[in-house]
Short mmCIF file of C-alpha atoms and ligand atoms in Angstrom, two decimals:
data_model
loop_
_atom_site.label_atom_id
_atom_site.label_comp_id
_atom_site.label_asym_id
_atom_site.label_seq_id
_atom_site.Cartn_x
_atom_site.Cartn_y
_atom_site.Cartn_z
CA UNK A 676 10.71 -36.01 27.90
CA UNK A 677 11.97 -34.96 31.35
CA UNK A 678 15.23 -33.12 31.01
CA UNK A 679 17.18 -32.22 34.09
CA UNK A 680 19.02 -29.17 32.83
CA UNK A 681 17.80 -25.97 31.12
CA UNK A 682 20.26 -26.48 28.18
CA UNK A 683 18.69 -29.88 27.59
CA UNK A 684 15.20 -28.60 27.90
CA UNK A 685 15.92 -25.75 25.41
CA UNK A 686 17.57 -28.14 22.95
CA UNK A 687 14.58 -30.54 23.08
CA UNK A 688 12.20 -27.56 22.64
CA UNK A 689 14.15 -26.32 19.64
CA UNK A 690 14.23 -29.76 18.12
CA UNK A 691 10.58 -30.73 18.70
CA UNK A 692 8.84 -27.31 18.60
CA UNK A 693 5.04 -27.38 18.98
CA UNK A 694 4.96 -31.08 18.27
CA UNK A 695 5.93 -31.66 21.95
CA UNK A 696 3.64 -29.93 24.45
CA UNK A 697 5.45 -28.17 27.27
CA UNK A 698 4.28 -29.42 30.64
CA UNK A 699 4.80 -27.36 33.83
CA UNK A 700 2.30 -27.84 36.70
CA UNK A 701 -0.09 -29.57 34.33
CA UNK A 702 -3.24 -27.89 35.71
CA UNK A 703 -4.17 -26.57 32.32
CA UNK A 704 -2.63 -29.22 30.04
CA UNK A 705 -4.14 -32.00 32.21
CA UNK A 706 -7.67 -30.69 31.83
CA UNK A 707 -7.31 -30.34 28.01
CA UNK A 708 -5.92 -33.86 27.72
CA UNK A 709 -8.65 -35.38 29.98
CA UNK A 710 -11.34 -33.68 27.85
CA UNK A 711 -9.74 -34.90 24.57
CA UNK A 712 -9.10 -31.37 23.33
CA UNK A 713 -5.33 -31.89 23.30
CA UNK A 714 -3.69 -35.15 22.20
CA UNK A 715 0.06 -34.47 22.29
CA UNK A 716 2.41 -36.99 20.71
CA UNK A 717 5.02 -35.95 23.23
CA UNK A 718 5.23 -33.94 26.52
CA UNK A 719 8.25 -31.90 27.41
CA UNK A 720 8.16 -31.72 31.27
CA UNK A 721 9.99 -28.85 33.01
CA UNK A 722 9.52 -30.49 36.41
CA UNK A 723 13.06 -31.72 36.91
CA UNK A 724 14.79 -28.56 35.69
CA UNK A 725 16.43 -27.17 38.84
CA UNK A 726 17.39 -23.86 37.14
CA UNK A 727 13.69 -22.92 36.68
CA UNK A 728 12.71 -23.24 40.32
CA UNK A 729 14.29 -20.34 42.07
CA UNK A 730 13.03 -17.12 43.65
CA UNK A 731 15.64 -14.33 43.95
CA UNK A 732 15.91 -10.68 44.62
CA UNK A 733 18.75 -9.02 42.58
CA UNK A 734 19.38 -5.28 42.52
CA UNK A 735 15.95 -4.65 43.97
CA UNK A 736 14.30 -6.74 41.23
CA UNK A 737 12.28 -9.85 41.99
CA UNK A 738 13.07 -12.92 39.80
CA UNK A 739 10.67 -15.76 39.70
CA UNK A 740 11.75 -18.98 37.90
CA UNK A 741 9.15 -20.31 35.44
CA UNK A 742 8.27 -23.45 37.51
CA UNK A 743 7.96 -21.59 40.85
CA UNK A 744 4.43 -22.44 42.04
CA UNK A 745 1.70 -20.03 42.97
CA UNK A 746 1.85 -21.23 46.52
CA UNK A 747 5.58 -20.42 46.75
CA UNK A 748 4.90 -16.85 45.50
CA UNK A 749 2.15 -16.56 48.03
CA UNK A 750 4.28 -17.82 50.95
CA UNK A 751 7.77 -16.51 50.16
CA UNK A 752 8.96 -14.06 52.83
CA UNK A 753 10.80 -11.87 50.34
CA UNK A 754 7.84 -11.55 48.08
CA UNK A 755 5.47 -10.83 51.02
CA UNK A 756 7.83 -8.18 52.31
CA UNK A 757 8.75 -6.48 49.02
CA UNK A 758 5.74 -7.16 46.74
CA UNK A 759 2.83 -7.88 49.13
CA UNK A 760 0.16 -7.17 46.46
CA UNK A 761 1.73 -9.70 44.20
CA UNK A 762 1.82 -12.34 47.03
CA UNK A 763 -1.88 -11.59 47.68
CA UNK A 764 -2.74 -11.97 43.98
CA UNK A 765 -1.26 -15.38 43.74
CA UNK A 766 -2.93 -16.35 47.10
CA UNK A 767 -6.40 -15.78 45.67
CA UNK A 768 -5.97 -18.07 42.63
CA UNK A 769 -8.16 -21.20 42.88
CA UNK A 770 -7.54 -23.51 45.88
CA UNK A 771 -4.31 -24.61 47.67
CA UNK A 772 -4.38 -27.93 45.65
CA UNK A 773 -4.21 -25.94 42.42
CA UNK A 774 -1.72 -23.29 43.83
CA UNK A 775 0.64 -26.01 44.95
CA UNK A 776 0.83 -27.31 41.31
CA UNK A 777 0.26 -24.28 39.05
CA UNK A 778 3.43 -22.38 38.03
CA UNK A 779 4.28 -18.72 37.24
CA UNK A 780 5.32 -19.64 33.71
CA UNK A 781 2.20 -21.78 33.17
CA UNK A 782 -0.31 -19.06 34.09
CA UNK A 783 1.40 -16.67 31.57
CA UNK A 784 1.99 -19.15 28.84
CA UNK A 785 -1.54 -20.48 28.86
CA UNK A 786 -2.86 -16.81 28.34
CA UNK A 787 -6.23 -17.69 29.74
CA UNK A 788 -8.22 -14.36 29.85
CA UNK A 789 -9.94 -15.30 33.21
CA UNK A 790 -6.67 -15.36 35.22
CA UNK A 791 -5.48 -13.32 38.20
CA UNK A 792 -1.72 -12.82 37.94
CA UNK A 793 -1.45 -11.21 34.43
CA UNK A 794 -3.13 -8.00 35.44
CA UNK A 795 -1.08 -7.53 38.60
CA UNK A 796 2.15 -8.50 36.83
CA UNK A 797 1.29 -6.02 34.05
CA UNK A 798 0.53 -3.17 36.57
CA UNK A 799 3.91 -3.90 38.23
CA UNK A 800 5.77 -3.62 34.93
CA UNK A 801 6.95 -7.24 35.01
CA UNK A 802 8.74 -8.77 32.01
CA UNK A 803 8.74 -12.35 30.90
CA UNK A 804 12.07 -13.78 29.81
CA UNK A 805 11.85 -16.04 26.75
CA UNK A 806 14.87 -18.10 25.84
CA UNK A 807 15.83 -20.34 22.96
CA UNK A 808 19.10 -21.58 21.51
CA UNK A 809 18.93 -18.40 19.40
CA UNK A 810 19.17 -16.18 22.49
CA UNK A 811 17.03 -14.44 25.06
CA UNK A 812 14.46 -11.63 24.99
CA UNK A 813 12.42 -9.97 27.75
CA UNK A 814 8.92 -8.91 26.91
CA UNK A 815 6.17 -6.99 28.86
CA UNK A 816 2.93 -8.73 29.67
CA UNK A 817 1.13 -6.73 27.11
CA UNK A 818 3.52 -7.93 24.42
CA UNK A 819 3.46 -11.51 25.73
CA UNK A 820 -0.31 -12.08 25.69
CA UNK A 821 -1.65 -11.56 22.15
CA UNK A 822 -5.26 -12.87 22.61
CA UNK A 823 -7.19 -15.84 23.79
CA UNK A 824 -4.77 -18.55 24.75
CA UNK A 825 -2.25 -16.92 22.32
CA UNK A 826 1.21 -15.58 23.21
CA UNK A 827 4.27 -14.37 21.41
CA UNK A 828 6.30 -17.45 22.63
CA UNK A 829 7.90 -18.98 19.53
CA UNK A 830 7.87 -22.74 19.00
CA UNK A 831 11.54 -22.98 19.96
CA UNK A 832 11.31 -20.71 23.10
CA UNK A 833 10.58 -21.40 26.73
CA UNK A 834 9.46 -18.89 29.24
CA UNK A 835 12.21 -19.19 31.76
CA UNK A 836 11.73 -16.36 34.26
CA UNK A 837 9.54 -13.46 35.31
CA UNK A 838 11.27 -10.29 36.42
CA UNK A 839 9.39 -7.81 38.55
CA UNK A 840 10.90 -4.30 39.13
CA UNK A 841 11.17 -2.83 42.59
CA UNK A 842 7.61 -2.50 43.99
CA UNK A 843 5.77 0.80 43.67
CA UNK A 844 4.95 2.72 46.87
CA UNK A 845 1.41 1.31 46.89
CA UNK A 846 -0.31 -1.52 45.05
CA UNK A 847 -3.67 -3.17 45.25
CA UNK A 848 -5.28 -6.26 43.67
CA UNK A 849 -9.03 -6.76 43.73
CA UNK A 850 -10.55 -10.02 42.48
CA UNK A 851 -14.26 -9.91 41.79
CA UNK A 852 -15.82 -13.35 41.57
CA UNK A 853 -19.43 -13.70 40.46
CA UNK A 854 -19.84 -17.41 41.45
CA UNK A 855 -17.91 -19.41 44.01
CA UNK A 856 -14.99 -18.29 46.24
CA UNK A 857 -12.58 -20.60 44.37
CA UNK A 858 -13.69 -19.42 40.92
CA UNK A 859 -11.70 -17.57 38.33
CA UNK A 860 -12.22 -13.77 38.36
CA UNK A 861 -15.17 -12.08 36.50
CA UNK A 862 -13.24 -8.80 36.83
CA UNK A 863 -9.67 -8.41 38.03
CA UNK A 864 -8.25 -5.00 38.95
CA UNK A 865 -4.63 -4.22 39.70
CA UNK A 866 -3.82 -0.61 40.74
CA UNK A 867 -0.49 0.85 41.56
CA UNK A 868 0.58 4.36 42.69
CA UNK A 869 4.14 5.48 42.55
CA UNK A 870 5.51 9.09 42.71
CA UNK A 871 1.92 10.32 42.46
CA UNK A 872 1.28 8.53 39.19
CA UNK A 873 -1.54 6.01 38.87
CA UNK A 874 -1.61 2.81 36.85
CA UNK A 875 -4.77 0.60 36.65
CA UNK A 876 -4.86 -2.70 34.67
CA UNK A 877 -8.15 -4.59 34.37
CA UNK A 878 -8.01 -8.26 33.56
CA UNK A 879 -10.49 -11.12 32.92
CA UNK A 880 -13.06 -8.84 31.17
CA UNK A 881 -11.89 -9.66 27.58
CA UNK A 882 -9.01 -11.50 25.91
CA UNK A 883 -6.13 -9.43 27.29
CA UNK A 884 -5.50 -7.20 30.31
CA UNK A 885 -6.53 -3.67 29.41
CA UNK A 886 -5.31 -0.18 30.67
CA UNK A 887 -6.11 3.37 29.80
CA UNK A 888 -3.12 5.64 30.61
CA UNK A 889 -5.04 8.80 29.56
CA UNK A 890 -7.83 8.00 32.05
CA UNK A 891 -5.21 7.33 34.75
CA UNK A 892 -3.54 10.61 34.00
CA UNK A 893 -6.52 12.37 35.56
CA UNK A 894 -4.83 11.44 38.87
CA UNK A 895 -1.41 12.88 38.05
CA UNK A 896 -0.14 14.67 41.07
CA UNK A 897 -3.69 14.82 42.62
CA UNK A 898 -4.97 13.42 45.90
CA UNK A 899 -6.89 10.21 45.33
CA UNK A 900 -10.29 11.15 46.68
CA UNK A 901 -13.71 9.46 46.19
CA UNK A 902 -14.78 11.78 43.31
CA UNK A 903 -11.64 11.16 41.36
CA UNK A 904 -11.84 7.44 41.98
CA UNK A 905 -15.42 7.48 40.66
CA UNK A 906 -14.40 9.48 37.57
CA UNK A 907 -11.61 7.04 36.73
CA UNK A 908 -13.85 4.03 37.41
CA UNK A 909 -16.52 5.51 35.00
CA UNK A 910 -13.84 6.25 32.40
CA UNK A 911 -12.62 2.59 32.50
CA UNK A 912 -16.23 1.34 32.27
CA UNK A 913 -16.92 3.44 29.21
CA UNK A 914 -13.69 2.41 27.40
CA UNK A 915 -13.26 -1.24 28.34
CA UNK A 916 -13.88 -4.03 25.83
CA UNK A 917 -15.96 -6.68 27.63
CA UNK A 918 -17.21 -10.13 26.72
CA UNK A 919 -20.23 -12.22 27.75
CA UNK A 920 -19.53 -15.52 29.40
CA UNK A 921 -20.67 -17.76 32.21
CA UNK A 922 -19.31 -15.29 34.80
CA UNK A 923 -21.27 -12.35 33.55
CA UNK A 924 -22.54 -10.32 30.57
CA UNK A 925 -20.52 -7.57 28.91
CA UNK A 926 -22.86 -4.94 30.40
CA UNK A 927 -22.45 -6.49 33.90
CA UNK A 928 -18.66 -6.54 33.61
CA UNK A 929 -18.65 -2.89 32.57
CA UNK A 930 -20.71 -1.94 35.60
CA UNK A 931 -18.50 -4.05 37.89
CA UNK A 932 -15.37 -2.47 36.37
CA UNK A 933 -16.66 0.95 37.34
CA UNK A 934 -17.16 -0.15 40.91
CA UNK A 935 -13.97 -2.27 41.29
CA UNK A 936 -11.73 0.34 39.77
CA UNK A 937 -13.21 2.97 42.19
CA UNK A 938 -12.72 0.62 45.13
CA UNK A 939 -9.15 -0.15 44.08
CA UNK A 940 -8.25 3.49 43.93
CA UNK A 941 -9.92 4.17 47.27
CA UNK A 942 -7.88 1.32 48.72
CA UNK A 943 -4.68 2.86 47.34
CA UNK A 944 -5.64 6.11 48.98
CA UNK A 945 -6.26 4.43 52.35
CA UNK A 946 -2.81 2.78 52.43
C1 LIG B 1939 -9.77 -25.88 39.25
C2 LIG B 1939 -8.91 -24.76 38.77
C3 LIG B 1939 -9.20 -23.39 39.14
C4 LIG B 1939 -8.44 -22.41 38.72
N1 LIG B 1939 -8.74 -21.15 39.18
C5 LIG B 1939 -7.89 -20.13 38.77
C6 LIG B 1939 -8.12 -18.78 39.30
O1 LIG B 1939 -8.95 -18.60 40.15
N2 LIG B 1939 -7.32 -17.75 38.88
C7 LIG B 1939 -6.32 -18.03 37.96
O2 LIG B 1939 -5.62 -17.07 37.65
N3 LIG B 1939 -6.12 -19.24 37.43
C8 LIG B 1939 -6.93 -20.24 37.83
N4 LIG B 1939 -6.65 -21.46 37.36
C9 LIG B 1939 -5.67 -21.68 36.23
C10 LIG B 1939 -4.35 -22.11 36.72
O3 LIG B 1939 -3.79 -20.97 37.53
C11 LIG B 1939 -3.50 -22.42 35.56
O4 LIG B 1939 -4.06 -23.63 35.01
C12 LIG B 1939 -2.07 -22.63 35.89
O5 LIG B 1939 -1.46 -21.47 36.33
C13 LIG B 1939 -1.27 -23.12 34.72
O6 LIG B 1939 0.04 -23.43 35.16
P1 LIG B 1939 0.58 -24.84 35.07
O7 LIG B 1939 1.91 -24.72 35.56
O8 LIG B 1939 -0.26 -25.89 35.67
O9 LIG B 1939 0.63 -24.99 33.48
P2 LIG B 1939 0.48 -26.24 32.49
O10 LIG B 1939 -0.87 -26.86 32.53
O11 LIG B 1939 1.69 -27.17 32.68
O12 LIG B 1939 0.81 -25.47 31.15
C14 LIG B 1939 -0.02 -24.38 30.77
C15 LIG B 1939 0.34 -23.95 29.31
O13 LIG B 1939 1.49 -23.21 29.27
C16 LIG B 1939 2.48 -23.91 28.49
N5 LIG B 1939 3.75 -23.70 29.29
C17 LIG B 1939 3.86 -24.01 30.67
N6 LIG B 1939 5.04 -23.61 31.09
C18 LIG B 1939 5.73 -23.05 30.06
C19 LIG B 1939 6.99 -22.44 29.94
N7 LIG B 1939 7.77 -22.35 30.99
N8 LIG B 1939 7.34 -21.99 28.67
C20 LIG B 1939 6.49 -22.12 27.63
N9 LIG B 1939 5.30 -22.70 27.74
C21 LIG B 1939 4.89 -23.12 28.92
C22 LIG B 1939 2.02 -25.33 28.36
O14 LIG B 1939 2.46 -25.98 27.22
C23 LIG B 1939 0.55 -25.11 28.32
O15 LIG B 1939 0.12 -24.70 27.00
C24 LIG B 1939 -7.40 -22.54 37.80
C25 LIG B 1939 -7.11 -23.89 37.35
C26 LIG B 1939 -7.87 -24.97 37.91
C27 LIG B 1939 -7.51 -26.33 37.38
#
């Protein structure tokens, strides 16, 4: 099914529910189908829905349509000027071939733990807009991603837009890869500093992005020096839930978390 309007897409989604697999860039769905892990009886493609393709800045807020590609976020002049750390985050996903195809809605809706954008979007306070014929709701990234490949998107809902508030004074994204330069992150650290308050979100270490506001509160109103950055890095390493996988063991991820959180805070301080 290839609807051309959002209304039509929403009506088809409500009618068919999970029985029709939503298809955006297809970089995730395609692999699952090729491997025989997914055999959908129908595909609901969003590729022709014009309303989902836009990038806009309204009242200082960035609005990314669900089918905006990673490459568009990476290259858009408004995103680069207003949300440079977000543009950089999308720029380090996979290769240009994947980024030309993969969408903003797709990377959130697939809820793969080893992804780059969710940690940064979470640190920036972004909200995903979910719409169905019943209405619309906007949820934070921590509400959206429930666990491994699991989201709060209902069977009759589509993710239609991502809204990112005005950028903080400083933001940094650090992607630590343990294998090749095009690989998914082993540890992903997004750190923002606004009005002398610090927020650090760590992704790719376990099923959902994680943050510890009480550890970040150590930086309230203080200068970000190396000793403080080390203390916060150590606090994150101690608290973080980590898994073992092909990119690293849980113990390795905790060690890398300490270092990468420290480096992210030092980068914030240097900006
Ligand atoms: C070789 C390779 C390397 C990769 N490396 C990285 C990496 O380094 N970092 C990283 O972060 N990611 C990486 N990825 C993952 C890639 O970013 C995701 O596969 C991609 O973002 C998914 O977007 P898509 O538009 O292709 O989604 P699709 O494959 O079309 O869909 C993904 C899932 O979301 C659902 N869906 C899609 N859009 C919507 C919507 N609007 N509303 C509701 N449900 C929806 C689909 O039904 C499906 O379940 C890599 C992928 C590949 C193939």
